[in-house]
Coordinates of C-alpha atoms (C1' of nucleotides) in Angstrom, one line a residue:
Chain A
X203 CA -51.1 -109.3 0.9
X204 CA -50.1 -108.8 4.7
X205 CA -47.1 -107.1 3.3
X206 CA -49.4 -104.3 1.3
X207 CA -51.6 -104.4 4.5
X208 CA -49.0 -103.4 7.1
X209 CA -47.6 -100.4 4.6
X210 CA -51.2 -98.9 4.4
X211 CA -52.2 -99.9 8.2
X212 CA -48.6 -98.0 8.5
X213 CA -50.2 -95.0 6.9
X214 CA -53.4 -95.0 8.3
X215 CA -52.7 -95.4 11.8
X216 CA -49.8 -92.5 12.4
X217 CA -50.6 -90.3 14.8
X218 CA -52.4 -86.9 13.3
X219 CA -49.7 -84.3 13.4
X220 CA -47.7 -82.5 10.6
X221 CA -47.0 -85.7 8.6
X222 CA -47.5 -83.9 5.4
X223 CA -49.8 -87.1 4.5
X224 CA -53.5 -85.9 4.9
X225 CA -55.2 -84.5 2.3
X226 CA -55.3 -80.7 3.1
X227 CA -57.7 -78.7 1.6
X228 CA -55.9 -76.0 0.0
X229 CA -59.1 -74.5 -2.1
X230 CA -59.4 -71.9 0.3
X231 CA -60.0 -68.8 -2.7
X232 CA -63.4 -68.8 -3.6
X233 CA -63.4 -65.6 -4.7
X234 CA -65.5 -66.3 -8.2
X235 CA -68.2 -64.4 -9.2
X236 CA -70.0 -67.7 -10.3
X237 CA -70.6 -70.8 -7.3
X238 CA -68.7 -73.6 -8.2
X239 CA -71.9 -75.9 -8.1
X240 CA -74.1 -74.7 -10.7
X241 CA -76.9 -76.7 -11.2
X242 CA -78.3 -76.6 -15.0
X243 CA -79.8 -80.0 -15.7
X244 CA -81.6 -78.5 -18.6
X245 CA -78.4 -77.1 -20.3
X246 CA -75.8 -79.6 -19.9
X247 CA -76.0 -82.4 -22.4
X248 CA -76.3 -79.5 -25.2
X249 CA -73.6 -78.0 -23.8
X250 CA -71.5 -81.7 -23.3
X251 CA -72.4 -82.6 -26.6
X252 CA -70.9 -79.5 -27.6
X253 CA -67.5 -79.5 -26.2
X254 CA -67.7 -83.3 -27.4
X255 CA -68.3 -82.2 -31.2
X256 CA -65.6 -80.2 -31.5
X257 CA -62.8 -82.3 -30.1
X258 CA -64.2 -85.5 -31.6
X259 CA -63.3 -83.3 -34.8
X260 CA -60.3 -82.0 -34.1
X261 CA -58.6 -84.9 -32.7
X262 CA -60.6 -87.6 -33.7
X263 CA -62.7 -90.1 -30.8
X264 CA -59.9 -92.0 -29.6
X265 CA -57.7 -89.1 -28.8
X266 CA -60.2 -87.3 -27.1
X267 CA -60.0 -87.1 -23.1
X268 CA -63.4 -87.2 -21.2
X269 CA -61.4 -85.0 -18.8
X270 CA -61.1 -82.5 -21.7
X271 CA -64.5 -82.8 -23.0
X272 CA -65.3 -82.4 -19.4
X273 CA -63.8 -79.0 -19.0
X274 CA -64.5 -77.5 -22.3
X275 CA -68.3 -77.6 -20.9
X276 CA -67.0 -75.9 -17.9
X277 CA -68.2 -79.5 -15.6
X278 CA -66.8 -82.2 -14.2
X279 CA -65.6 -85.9 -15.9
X280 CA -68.2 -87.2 -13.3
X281 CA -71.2 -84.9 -14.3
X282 CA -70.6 -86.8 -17.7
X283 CA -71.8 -89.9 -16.4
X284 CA -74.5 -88.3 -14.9
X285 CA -76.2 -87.3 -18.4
X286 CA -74.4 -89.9 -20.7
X287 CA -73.5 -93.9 -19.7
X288 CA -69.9 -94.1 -22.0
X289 CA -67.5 -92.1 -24.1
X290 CA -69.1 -94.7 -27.0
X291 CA -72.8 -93.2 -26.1
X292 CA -71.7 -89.6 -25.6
X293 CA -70.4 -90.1 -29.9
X294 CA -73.8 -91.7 -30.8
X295 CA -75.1 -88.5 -29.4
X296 CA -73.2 -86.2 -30.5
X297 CA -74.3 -87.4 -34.2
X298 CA -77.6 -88.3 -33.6
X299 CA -78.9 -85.2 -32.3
X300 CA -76.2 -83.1 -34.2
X301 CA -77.1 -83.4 -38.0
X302 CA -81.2 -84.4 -38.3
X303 CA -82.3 -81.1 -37.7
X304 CA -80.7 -79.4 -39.9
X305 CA -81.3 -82.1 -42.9
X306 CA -85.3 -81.8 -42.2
X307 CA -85.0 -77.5 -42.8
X308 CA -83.4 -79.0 -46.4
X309 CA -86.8 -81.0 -47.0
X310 CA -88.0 -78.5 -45.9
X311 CA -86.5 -76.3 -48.4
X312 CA -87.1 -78.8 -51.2
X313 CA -91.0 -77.8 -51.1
X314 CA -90.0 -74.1 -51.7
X315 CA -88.3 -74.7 -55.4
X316 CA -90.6 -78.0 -56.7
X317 CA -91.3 -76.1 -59.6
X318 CA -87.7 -74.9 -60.9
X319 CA -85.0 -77.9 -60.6
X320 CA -82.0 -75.9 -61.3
X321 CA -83.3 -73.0 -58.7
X322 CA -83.8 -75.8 -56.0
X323 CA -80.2 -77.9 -57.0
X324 CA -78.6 -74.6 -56.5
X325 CA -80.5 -74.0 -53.3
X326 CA -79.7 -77.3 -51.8
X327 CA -76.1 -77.3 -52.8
X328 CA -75.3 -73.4 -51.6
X329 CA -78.1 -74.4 -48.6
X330 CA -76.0 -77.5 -47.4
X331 CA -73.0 -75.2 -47.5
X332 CA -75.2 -72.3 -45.2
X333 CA -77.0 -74.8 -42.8
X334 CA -74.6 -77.7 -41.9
X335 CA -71.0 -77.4 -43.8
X336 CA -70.0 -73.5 -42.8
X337 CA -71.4 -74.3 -39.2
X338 CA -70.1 -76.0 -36.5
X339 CA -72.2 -79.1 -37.6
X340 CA -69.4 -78.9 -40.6
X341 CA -67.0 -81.5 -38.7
X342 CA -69.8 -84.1 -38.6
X343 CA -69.2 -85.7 -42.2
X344 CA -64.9 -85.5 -41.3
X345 CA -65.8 -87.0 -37.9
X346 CA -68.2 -89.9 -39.3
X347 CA -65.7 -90.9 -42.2
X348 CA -62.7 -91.3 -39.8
X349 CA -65.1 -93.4 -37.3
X350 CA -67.4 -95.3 -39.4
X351 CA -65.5 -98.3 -39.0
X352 CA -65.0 -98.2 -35.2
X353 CA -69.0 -97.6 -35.0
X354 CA -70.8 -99.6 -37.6
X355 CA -74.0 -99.1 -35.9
X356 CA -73.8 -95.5 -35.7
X357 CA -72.5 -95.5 -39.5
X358 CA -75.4 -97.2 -40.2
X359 CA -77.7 -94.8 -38.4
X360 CA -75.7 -91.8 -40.0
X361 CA -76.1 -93.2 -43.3
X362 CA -79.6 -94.4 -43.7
X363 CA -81.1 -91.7 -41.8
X364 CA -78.7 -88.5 -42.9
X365 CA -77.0 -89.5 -46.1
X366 CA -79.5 -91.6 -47.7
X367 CA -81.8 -88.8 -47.2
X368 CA -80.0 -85.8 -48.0
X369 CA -78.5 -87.8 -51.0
X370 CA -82.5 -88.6 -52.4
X371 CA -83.5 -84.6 -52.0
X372 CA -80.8 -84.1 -54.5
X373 CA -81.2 -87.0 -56.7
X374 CA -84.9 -85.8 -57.0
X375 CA -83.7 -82.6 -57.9
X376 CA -81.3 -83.5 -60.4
X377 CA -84.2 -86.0 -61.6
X378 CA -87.0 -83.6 -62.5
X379 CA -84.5 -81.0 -64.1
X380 CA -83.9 -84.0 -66.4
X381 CA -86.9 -85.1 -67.0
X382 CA -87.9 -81.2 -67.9
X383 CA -85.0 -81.5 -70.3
X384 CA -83.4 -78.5 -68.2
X385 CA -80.6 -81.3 -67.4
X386 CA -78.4 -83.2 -69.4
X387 CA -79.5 -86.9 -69.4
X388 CA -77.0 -88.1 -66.3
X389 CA -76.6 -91.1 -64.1
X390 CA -78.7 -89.4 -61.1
X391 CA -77.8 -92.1 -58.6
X392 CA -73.8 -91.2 -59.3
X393 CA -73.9 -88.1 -60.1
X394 CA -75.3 -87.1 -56.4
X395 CA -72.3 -88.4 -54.9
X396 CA -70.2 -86.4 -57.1
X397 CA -72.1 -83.3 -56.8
X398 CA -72.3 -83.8 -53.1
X399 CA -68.1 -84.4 -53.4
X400 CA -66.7 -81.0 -53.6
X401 CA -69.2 -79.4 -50.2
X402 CA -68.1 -82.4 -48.3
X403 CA -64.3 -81.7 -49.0
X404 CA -64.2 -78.0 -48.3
X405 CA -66.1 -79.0 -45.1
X406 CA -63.8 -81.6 -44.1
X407 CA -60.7 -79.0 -45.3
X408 CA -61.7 -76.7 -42.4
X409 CA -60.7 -79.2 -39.6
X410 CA -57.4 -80.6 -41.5
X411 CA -55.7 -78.6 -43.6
X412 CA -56.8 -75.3 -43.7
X413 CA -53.7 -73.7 -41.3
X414 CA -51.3 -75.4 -43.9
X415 CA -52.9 -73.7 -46.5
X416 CA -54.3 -70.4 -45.5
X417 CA -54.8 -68.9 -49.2
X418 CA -55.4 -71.7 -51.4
X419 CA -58.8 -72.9 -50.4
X420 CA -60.8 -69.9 -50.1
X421 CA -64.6 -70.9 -49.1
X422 CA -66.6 -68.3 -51.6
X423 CA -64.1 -68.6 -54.8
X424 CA -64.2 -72.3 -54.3
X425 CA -68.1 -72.5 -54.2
X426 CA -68.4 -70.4 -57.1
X427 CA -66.0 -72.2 -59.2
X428 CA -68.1 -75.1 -58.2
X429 CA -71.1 -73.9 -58.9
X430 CA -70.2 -73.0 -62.3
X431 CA -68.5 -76.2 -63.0
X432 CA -71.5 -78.1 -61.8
X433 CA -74.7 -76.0 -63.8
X434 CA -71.6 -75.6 -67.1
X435 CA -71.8 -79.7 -66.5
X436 CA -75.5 -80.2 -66.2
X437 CA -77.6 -77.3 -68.3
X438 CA -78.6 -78.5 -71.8
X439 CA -77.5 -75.5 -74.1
X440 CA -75.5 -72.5 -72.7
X441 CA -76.5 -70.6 -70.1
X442 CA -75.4 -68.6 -66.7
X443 CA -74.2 -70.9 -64.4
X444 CA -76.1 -71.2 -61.2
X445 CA -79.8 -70.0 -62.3
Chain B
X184 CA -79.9 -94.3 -68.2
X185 CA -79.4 -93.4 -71.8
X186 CA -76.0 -95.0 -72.8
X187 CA -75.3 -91.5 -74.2
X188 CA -71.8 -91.4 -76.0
X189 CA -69.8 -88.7 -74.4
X190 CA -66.7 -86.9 -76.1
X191 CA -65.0 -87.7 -73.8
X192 CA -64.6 -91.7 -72.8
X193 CA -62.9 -94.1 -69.9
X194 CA -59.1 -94.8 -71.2
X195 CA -58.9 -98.5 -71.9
X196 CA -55.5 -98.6 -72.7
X197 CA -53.9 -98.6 -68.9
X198 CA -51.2 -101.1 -68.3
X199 CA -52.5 -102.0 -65.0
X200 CA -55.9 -104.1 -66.5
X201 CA -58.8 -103.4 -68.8
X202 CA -59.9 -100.4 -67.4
X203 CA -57.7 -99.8 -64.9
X204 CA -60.9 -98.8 -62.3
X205 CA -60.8 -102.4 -60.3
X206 CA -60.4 -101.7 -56.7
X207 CA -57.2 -103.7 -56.1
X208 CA -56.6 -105.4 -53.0
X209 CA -53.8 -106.3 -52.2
X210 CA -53.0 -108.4 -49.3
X211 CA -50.1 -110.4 -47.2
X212 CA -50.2 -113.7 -46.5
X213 CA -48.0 -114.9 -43.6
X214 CA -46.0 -117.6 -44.7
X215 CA -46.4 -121.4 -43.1
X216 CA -44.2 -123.1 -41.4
X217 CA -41.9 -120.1 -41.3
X218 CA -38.8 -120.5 -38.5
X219 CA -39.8 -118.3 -35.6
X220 CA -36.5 -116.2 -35.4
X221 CA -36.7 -115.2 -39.3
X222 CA -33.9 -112.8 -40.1
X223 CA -35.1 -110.4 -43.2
X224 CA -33.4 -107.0 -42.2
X225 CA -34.7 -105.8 -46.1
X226 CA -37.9 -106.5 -46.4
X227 CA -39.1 -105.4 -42.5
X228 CA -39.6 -102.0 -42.6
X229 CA -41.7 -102.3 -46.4
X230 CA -43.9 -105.2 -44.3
X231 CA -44.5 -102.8 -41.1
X232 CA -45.1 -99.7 -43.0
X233 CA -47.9 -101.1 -45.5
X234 CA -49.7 -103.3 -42.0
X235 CA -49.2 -99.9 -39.7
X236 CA -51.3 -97.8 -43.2
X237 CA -53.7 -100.4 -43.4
X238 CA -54.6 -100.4 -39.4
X239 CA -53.8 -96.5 -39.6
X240 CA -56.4 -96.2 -42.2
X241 CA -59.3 -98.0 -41.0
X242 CA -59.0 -97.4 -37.4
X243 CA -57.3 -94.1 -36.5
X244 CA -54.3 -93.4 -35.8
X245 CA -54.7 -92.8 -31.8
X246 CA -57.2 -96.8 -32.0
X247 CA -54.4 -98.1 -33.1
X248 CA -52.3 -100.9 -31.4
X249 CA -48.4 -101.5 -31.7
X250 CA -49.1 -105.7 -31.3
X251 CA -51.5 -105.8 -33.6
X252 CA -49.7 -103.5 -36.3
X253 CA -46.5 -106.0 -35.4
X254 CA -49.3 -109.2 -35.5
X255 CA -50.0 -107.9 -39.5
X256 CA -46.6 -108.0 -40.2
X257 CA -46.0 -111.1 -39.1
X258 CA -43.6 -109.9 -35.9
X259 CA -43.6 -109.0 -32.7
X260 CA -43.5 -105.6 -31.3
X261 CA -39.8 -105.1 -30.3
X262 CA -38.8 -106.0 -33.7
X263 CA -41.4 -102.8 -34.8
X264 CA -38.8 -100.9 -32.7
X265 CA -35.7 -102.0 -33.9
X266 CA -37.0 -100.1 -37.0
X267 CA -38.9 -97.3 -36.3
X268 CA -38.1 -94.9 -33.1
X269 CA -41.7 -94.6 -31.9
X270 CA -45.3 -95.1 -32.9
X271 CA -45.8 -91.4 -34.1
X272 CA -42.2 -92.1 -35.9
X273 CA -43.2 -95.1 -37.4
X274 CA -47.1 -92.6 -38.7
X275 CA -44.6 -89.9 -40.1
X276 CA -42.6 -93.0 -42.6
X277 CA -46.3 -94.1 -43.9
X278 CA -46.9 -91.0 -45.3
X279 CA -43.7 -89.7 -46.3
X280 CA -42.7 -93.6 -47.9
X281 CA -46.1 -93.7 -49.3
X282 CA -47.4 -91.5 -51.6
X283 CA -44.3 -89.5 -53.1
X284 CA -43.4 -92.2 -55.7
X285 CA -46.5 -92.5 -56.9
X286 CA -46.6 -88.6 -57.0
X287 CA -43.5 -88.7 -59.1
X288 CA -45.1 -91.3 -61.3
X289 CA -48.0 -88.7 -62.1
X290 CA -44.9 -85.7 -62.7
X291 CA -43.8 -88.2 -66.1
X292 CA -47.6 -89.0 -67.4
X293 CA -47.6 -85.0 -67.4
X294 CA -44.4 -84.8 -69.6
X295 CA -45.8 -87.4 -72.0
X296 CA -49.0 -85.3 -72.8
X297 CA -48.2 -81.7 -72.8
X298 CA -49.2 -81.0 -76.3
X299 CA -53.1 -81.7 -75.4
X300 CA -54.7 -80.3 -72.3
X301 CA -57.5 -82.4 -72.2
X302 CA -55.9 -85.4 -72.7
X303 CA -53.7 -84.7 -70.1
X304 CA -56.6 -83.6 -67.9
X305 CA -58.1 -86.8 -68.1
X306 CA -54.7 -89.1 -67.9
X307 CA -54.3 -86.7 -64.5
X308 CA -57.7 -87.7 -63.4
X309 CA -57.7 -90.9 -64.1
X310 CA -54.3 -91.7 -63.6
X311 CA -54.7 -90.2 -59.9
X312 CA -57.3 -93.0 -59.3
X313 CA -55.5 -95.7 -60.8
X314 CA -51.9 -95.6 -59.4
X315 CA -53.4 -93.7 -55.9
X316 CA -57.1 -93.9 -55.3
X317 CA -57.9 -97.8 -56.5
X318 CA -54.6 -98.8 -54.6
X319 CA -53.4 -98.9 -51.2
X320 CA -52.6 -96.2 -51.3
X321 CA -56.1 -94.0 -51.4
X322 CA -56.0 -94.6 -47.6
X323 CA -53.6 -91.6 -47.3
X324 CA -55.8 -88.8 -48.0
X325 CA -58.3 -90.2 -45.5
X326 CA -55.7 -91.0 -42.6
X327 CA -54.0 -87.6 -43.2
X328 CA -57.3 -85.8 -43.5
X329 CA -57.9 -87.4 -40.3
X330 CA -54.7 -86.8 -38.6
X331 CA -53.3 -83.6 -39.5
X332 CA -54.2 -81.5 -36.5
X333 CA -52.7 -84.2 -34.3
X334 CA -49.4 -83.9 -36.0
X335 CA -49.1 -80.4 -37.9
X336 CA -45.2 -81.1 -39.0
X337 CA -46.1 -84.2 -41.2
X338 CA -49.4 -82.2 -42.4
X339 CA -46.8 -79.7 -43.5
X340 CA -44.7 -82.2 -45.3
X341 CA -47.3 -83.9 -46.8
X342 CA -49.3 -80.6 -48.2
X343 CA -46.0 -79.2 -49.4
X344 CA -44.7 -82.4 -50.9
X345 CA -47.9 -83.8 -52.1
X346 CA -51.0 -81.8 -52.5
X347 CA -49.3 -79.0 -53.7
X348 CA -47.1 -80.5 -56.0
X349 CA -50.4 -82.9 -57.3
X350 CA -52.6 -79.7 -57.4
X351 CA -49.9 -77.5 -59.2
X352 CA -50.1 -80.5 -61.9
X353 CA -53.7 -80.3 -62.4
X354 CA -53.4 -76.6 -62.7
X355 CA -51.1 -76.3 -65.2
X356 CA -53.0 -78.7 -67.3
X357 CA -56.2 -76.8 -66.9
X358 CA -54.2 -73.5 -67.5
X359 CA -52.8 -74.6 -71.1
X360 CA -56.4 -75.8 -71.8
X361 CA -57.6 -72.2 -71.0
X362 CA -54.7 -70.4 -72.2
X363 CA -55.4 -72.4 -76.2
X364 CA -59.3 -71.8 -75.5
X365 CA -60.0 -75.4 -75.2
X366 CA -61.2 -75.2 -72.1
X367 CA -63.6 -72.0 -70.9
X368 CA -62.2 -69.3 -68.6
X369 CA -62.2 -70.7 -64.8
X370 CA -60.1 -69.6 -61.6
X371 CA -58.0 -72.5 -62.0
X372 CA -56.9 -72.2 -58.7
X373 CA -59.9 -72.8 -56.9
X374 CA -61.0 -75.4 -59.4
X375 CA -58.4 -77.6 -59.3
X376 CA -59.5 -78.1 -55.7
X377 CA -62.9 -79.2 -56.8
X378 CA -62.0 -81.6 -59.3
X379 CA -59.9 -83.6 -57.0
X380 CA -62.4 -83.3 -54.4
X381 CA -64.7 -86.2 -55.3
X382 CA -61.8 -88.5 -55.9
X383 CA -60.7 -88.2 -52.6
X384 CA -64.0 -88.6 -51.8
X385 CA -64.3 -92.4 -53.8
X386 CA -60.9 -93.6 -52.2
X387 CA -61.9 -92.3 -48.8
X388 CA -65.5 -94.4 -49.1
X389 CA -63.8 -97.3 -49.5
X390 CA -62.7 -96.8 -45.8
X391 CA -65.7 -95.2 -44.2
X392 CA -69.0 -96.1 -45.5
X393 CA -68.4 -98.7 -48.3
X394 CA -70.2 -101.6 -46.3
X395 CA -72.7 -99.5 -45.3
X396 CA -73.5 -98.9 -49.1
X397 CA -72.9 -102.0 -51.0
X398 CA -74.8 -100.7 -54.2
X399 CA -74.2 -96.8 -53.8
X400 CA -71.1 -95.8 -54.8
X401 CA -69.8 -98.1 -57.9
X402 CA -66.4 -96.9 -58.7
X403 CA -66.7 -97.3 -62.6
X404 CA -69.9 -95.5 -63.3
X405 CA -69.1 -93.0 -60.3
X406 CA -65.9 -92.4 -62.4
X407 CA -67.5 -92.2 -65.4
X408 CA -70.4 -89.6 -64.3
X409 CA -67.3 -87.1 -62.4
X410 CA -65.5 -87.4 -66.1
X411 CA -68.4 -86.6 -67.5
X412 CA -69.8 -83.4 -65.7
X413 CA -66.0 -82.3 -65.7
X414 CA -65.7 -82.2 -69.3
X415 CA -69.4 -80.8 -70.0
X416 CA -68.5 -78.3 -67.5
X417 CA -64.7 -77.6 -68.9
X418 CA -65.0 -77.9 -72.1
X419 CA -65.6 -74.9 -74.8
X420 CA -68.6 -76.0 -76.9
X421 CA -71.2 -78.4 -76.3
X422 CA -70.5 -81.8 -77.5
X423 CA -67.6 -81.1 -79.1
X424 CA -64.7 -83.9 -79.3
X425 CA -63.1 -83.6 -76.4
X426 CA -59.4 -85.3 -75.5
Chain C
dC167 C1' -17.6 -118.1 -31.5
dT168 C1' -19.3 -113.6 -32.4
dT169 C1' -22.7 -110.7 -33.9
dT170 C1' -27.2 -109.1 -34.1
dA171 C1' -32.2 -109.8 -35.6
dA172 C1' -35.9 -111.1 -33.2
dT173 C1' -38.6 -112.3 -29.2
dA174 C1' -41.6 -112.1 -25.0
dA175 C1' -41.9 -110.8 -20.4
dC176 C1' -42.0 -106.6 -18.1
dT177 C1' -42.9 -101.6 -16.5
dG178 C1' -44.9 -97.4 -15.8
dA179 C1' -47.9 -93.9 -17.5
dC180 C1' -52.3 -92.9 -18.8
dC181 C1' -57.3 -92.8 -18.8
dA182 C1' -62.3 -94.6 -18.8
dG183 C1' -65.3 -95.3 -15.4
dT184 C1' -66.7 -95.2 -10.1
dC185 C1' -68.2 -93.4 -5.7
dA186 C1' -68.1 -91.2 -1.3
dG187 C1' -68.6 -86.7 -0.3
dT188 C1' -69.9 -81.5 -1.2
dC189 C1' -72.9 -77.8 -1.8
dA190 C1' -76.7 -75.1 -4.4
dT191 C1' -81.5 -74.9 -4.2
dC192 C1' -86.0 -74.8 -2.5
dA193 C1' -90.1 -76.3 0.1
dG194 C1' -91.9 -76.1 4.5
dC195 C1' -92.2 -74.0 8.7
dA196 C1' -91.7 -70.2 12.1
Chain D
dT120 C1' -88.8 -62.6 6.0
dG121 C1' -85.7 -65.7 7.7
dC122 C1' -84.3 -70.4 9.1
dT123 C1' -83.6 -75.5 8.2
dG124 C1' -83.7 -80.0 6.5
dA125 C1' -84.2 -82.7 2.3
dT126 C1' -82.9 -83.3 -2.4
dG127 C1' -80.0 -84.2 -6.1
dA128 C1' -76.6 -81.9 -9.3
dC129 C1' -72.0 -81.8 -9.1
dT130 C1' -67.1 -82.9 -7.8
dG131 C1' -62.5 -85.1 -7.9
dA132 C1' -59.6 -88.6 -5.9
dC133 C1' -59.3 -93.3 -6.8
dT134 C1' -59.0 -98.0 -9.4
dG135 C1' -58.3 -101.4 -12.7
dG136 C1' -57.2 -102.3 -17.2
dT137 C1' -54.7 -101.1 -21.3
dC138 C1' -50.9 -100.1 -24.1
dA139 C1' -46.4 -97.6 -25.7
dG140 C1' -42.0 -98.4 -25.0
dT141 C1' -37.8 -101.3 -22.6
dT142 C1' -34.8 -105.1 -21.7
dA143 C1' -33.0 -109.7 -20.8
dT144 C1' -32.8 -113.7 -23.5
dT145 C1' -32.8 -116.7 -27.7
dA146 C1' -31.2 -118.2 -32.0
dA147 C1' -30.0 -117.4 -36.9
dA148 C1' -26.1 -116.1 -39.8
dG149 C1' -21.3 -115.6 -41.0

DNA sequence: CTTTAATAACTGACCAGTCAGTCATCAGCA
DNA sequence: TGCTGATGACTGACTGGTCAGTTATTAAAG
């Protein structure tokens, strides 16, 4: 103790001259055209969550530097804090607010196509693709699968309140085409999770992959073969895949 | 569901047990009573690498700690680096120990059915599961899936040495099954990538959402349903005898 | 007795989270 | 219209804890 003491009291109490210890402020360019205090209460936790998405995907949430996330949003580590308590709240955010939306314009979307189950499977499919898996909200699933064990409670959130649901739209789907004997008779609570399968992958593929392999997964070949796999599978009789 | 009896039916005949779709577990058991400076030069760096792709697997890569990967194996951490250069050294031997065997296990079963494509398909398929997927193993996909933009040079290994090699198998199979009109006309390329998709997608459950979803997923009739929809949708001809 | 596998205490870098200070903004007043 | 004091959004240096990697020591094996 007196030893640490007497080194700082050292520091603290040389005389002022050119000691090369103070702190000088050196920040004397402020030539930008934008302030560097820019108040936007409104904007910034979109705009943290954000930055926070896309390096959560990329590098996964233990990897990730606040610092990073920080700068990618064009703000400070400490202006974090200000909108979010932890790195661990700033991830429950990031998926809570990042996916629901989009799965209620699928329920959405379900009303649209009651009447013609292979029409509305093919919209839902090709629709999840559109709204969630070709957008940025395409790393979620990636993102929740490597983390679901280090947050069991936001798995659980993700899962009853995203998967559950999104996995019931199509069941439904797949249901009524059955029960109309458009569909083959299938197991409709497994068969969703195979159907759902190949749209998770190719999502997923974007954020591993895809610079190892920059011709063999090709997003619109791959849904089509898909597509034609999946309505070959299902349709009783022959038809045109896909409606 | 209607116990409908499918052309095409689960192989009962694997060597591994009755239908070769348990999820096997398999675990290691520290020794009692064990001296505490316990010399096994052999068997260390087998022990480390299957405790560092069990942690690897369910936490991350990056969540990770050295102690408790050494803790697993029943070590400590120096001995870790009396085998292994570094924790990113010890990442690239998981995956480049892991997986190629077993790869090179699926090379033979293709030898041993080249005369009939859908046979072979299915032995692929199912084979994939049984020797990758319902092992250990199946963590792979998910860790690398996970990992790969953190370290792009064992991404590269493992796409060149793995995926491609596996997907080239698959396509080939599919190809002959086109090429002698067994199976319809598809852009095997792009499908071969869909049928492994929800494979992957079973073994990486097991590490993400399984506890979430006690009832969901069950391996055997999810298995059964993908076989099923493949073949329908594969096939030439309705319900004709498939393998 | 020598060799070396294995250990456990150690070190230094790194990073989540904090806090004292800075400055953009605007209401109120002249 | 222009000045000024109050407010609070924002900053970044700092801290304490954690963990990858090192090393001095111990003991098993030949």
């Amino acid at each position: 103790m007196g030893c640490r003491s007497r080194a700082i009291a050292l520091r603290a109490d040389s005389p002022a001259g050119p000691t090369g210890l103070e702190i000088v402020e050196s920040h004397t360019q402020p030539q930008e055209s934008r302030p560097r205090f820019a108040r936007r209460k409104e904007a910034r936790p979109q705009e943290l969550t954000a930055a926070a998405l896309s390096l959560f995907v990329e590098r996964g949430f233990a990897a990730t530097r606040l610092d990073e996330i920080a700068a990618r949003a064009g703000v400070s580590k400490g202006t974090l804090y200000l909108y979010f308590d932890s790195k661990e709240a700033l991830f429950e955010a990031v998926i809570r607010e990042g996916i629901v939306p989009a799965l209620e314009e699928g329920e959405a979307l379900f009303e649209r196509h009651r009447d013609d189950p292979a029409a509305l499977l093919h919209e839902l499919l090709l629709g999840w693709w559109q709204l969630i898996g070709a957008t940025d909200l395409g790393g979620i699933p990636k993102l929740m699968m490597a983390e679901a064990q280090n947050f069991p409670d936001v798995a659980k959130f993700y899962f009853d309140e995203v998967m559950a649901r999104g996995r019931e739209l199509v069941r439904k789907a797949v249901q009524s085409g059955v029960d109309r004997g458009i569909f083959r008779t299938v197991n409709t609570d497994q068969i969703v999770n195979v159907l759902m399968a190949p749209l998770l992958h190719l999502a997923t593929w974007r954020y591993s992959f895809a610079c190892c392999d920059p011709k063999g997964m090709q997003p619109q070949a791959y849904l089509e073969s898909y597509l034609d796999l999946v309505f070959n599978g299902l349709l009783v009789g022959r038809m045109e895949a896909g409606r």
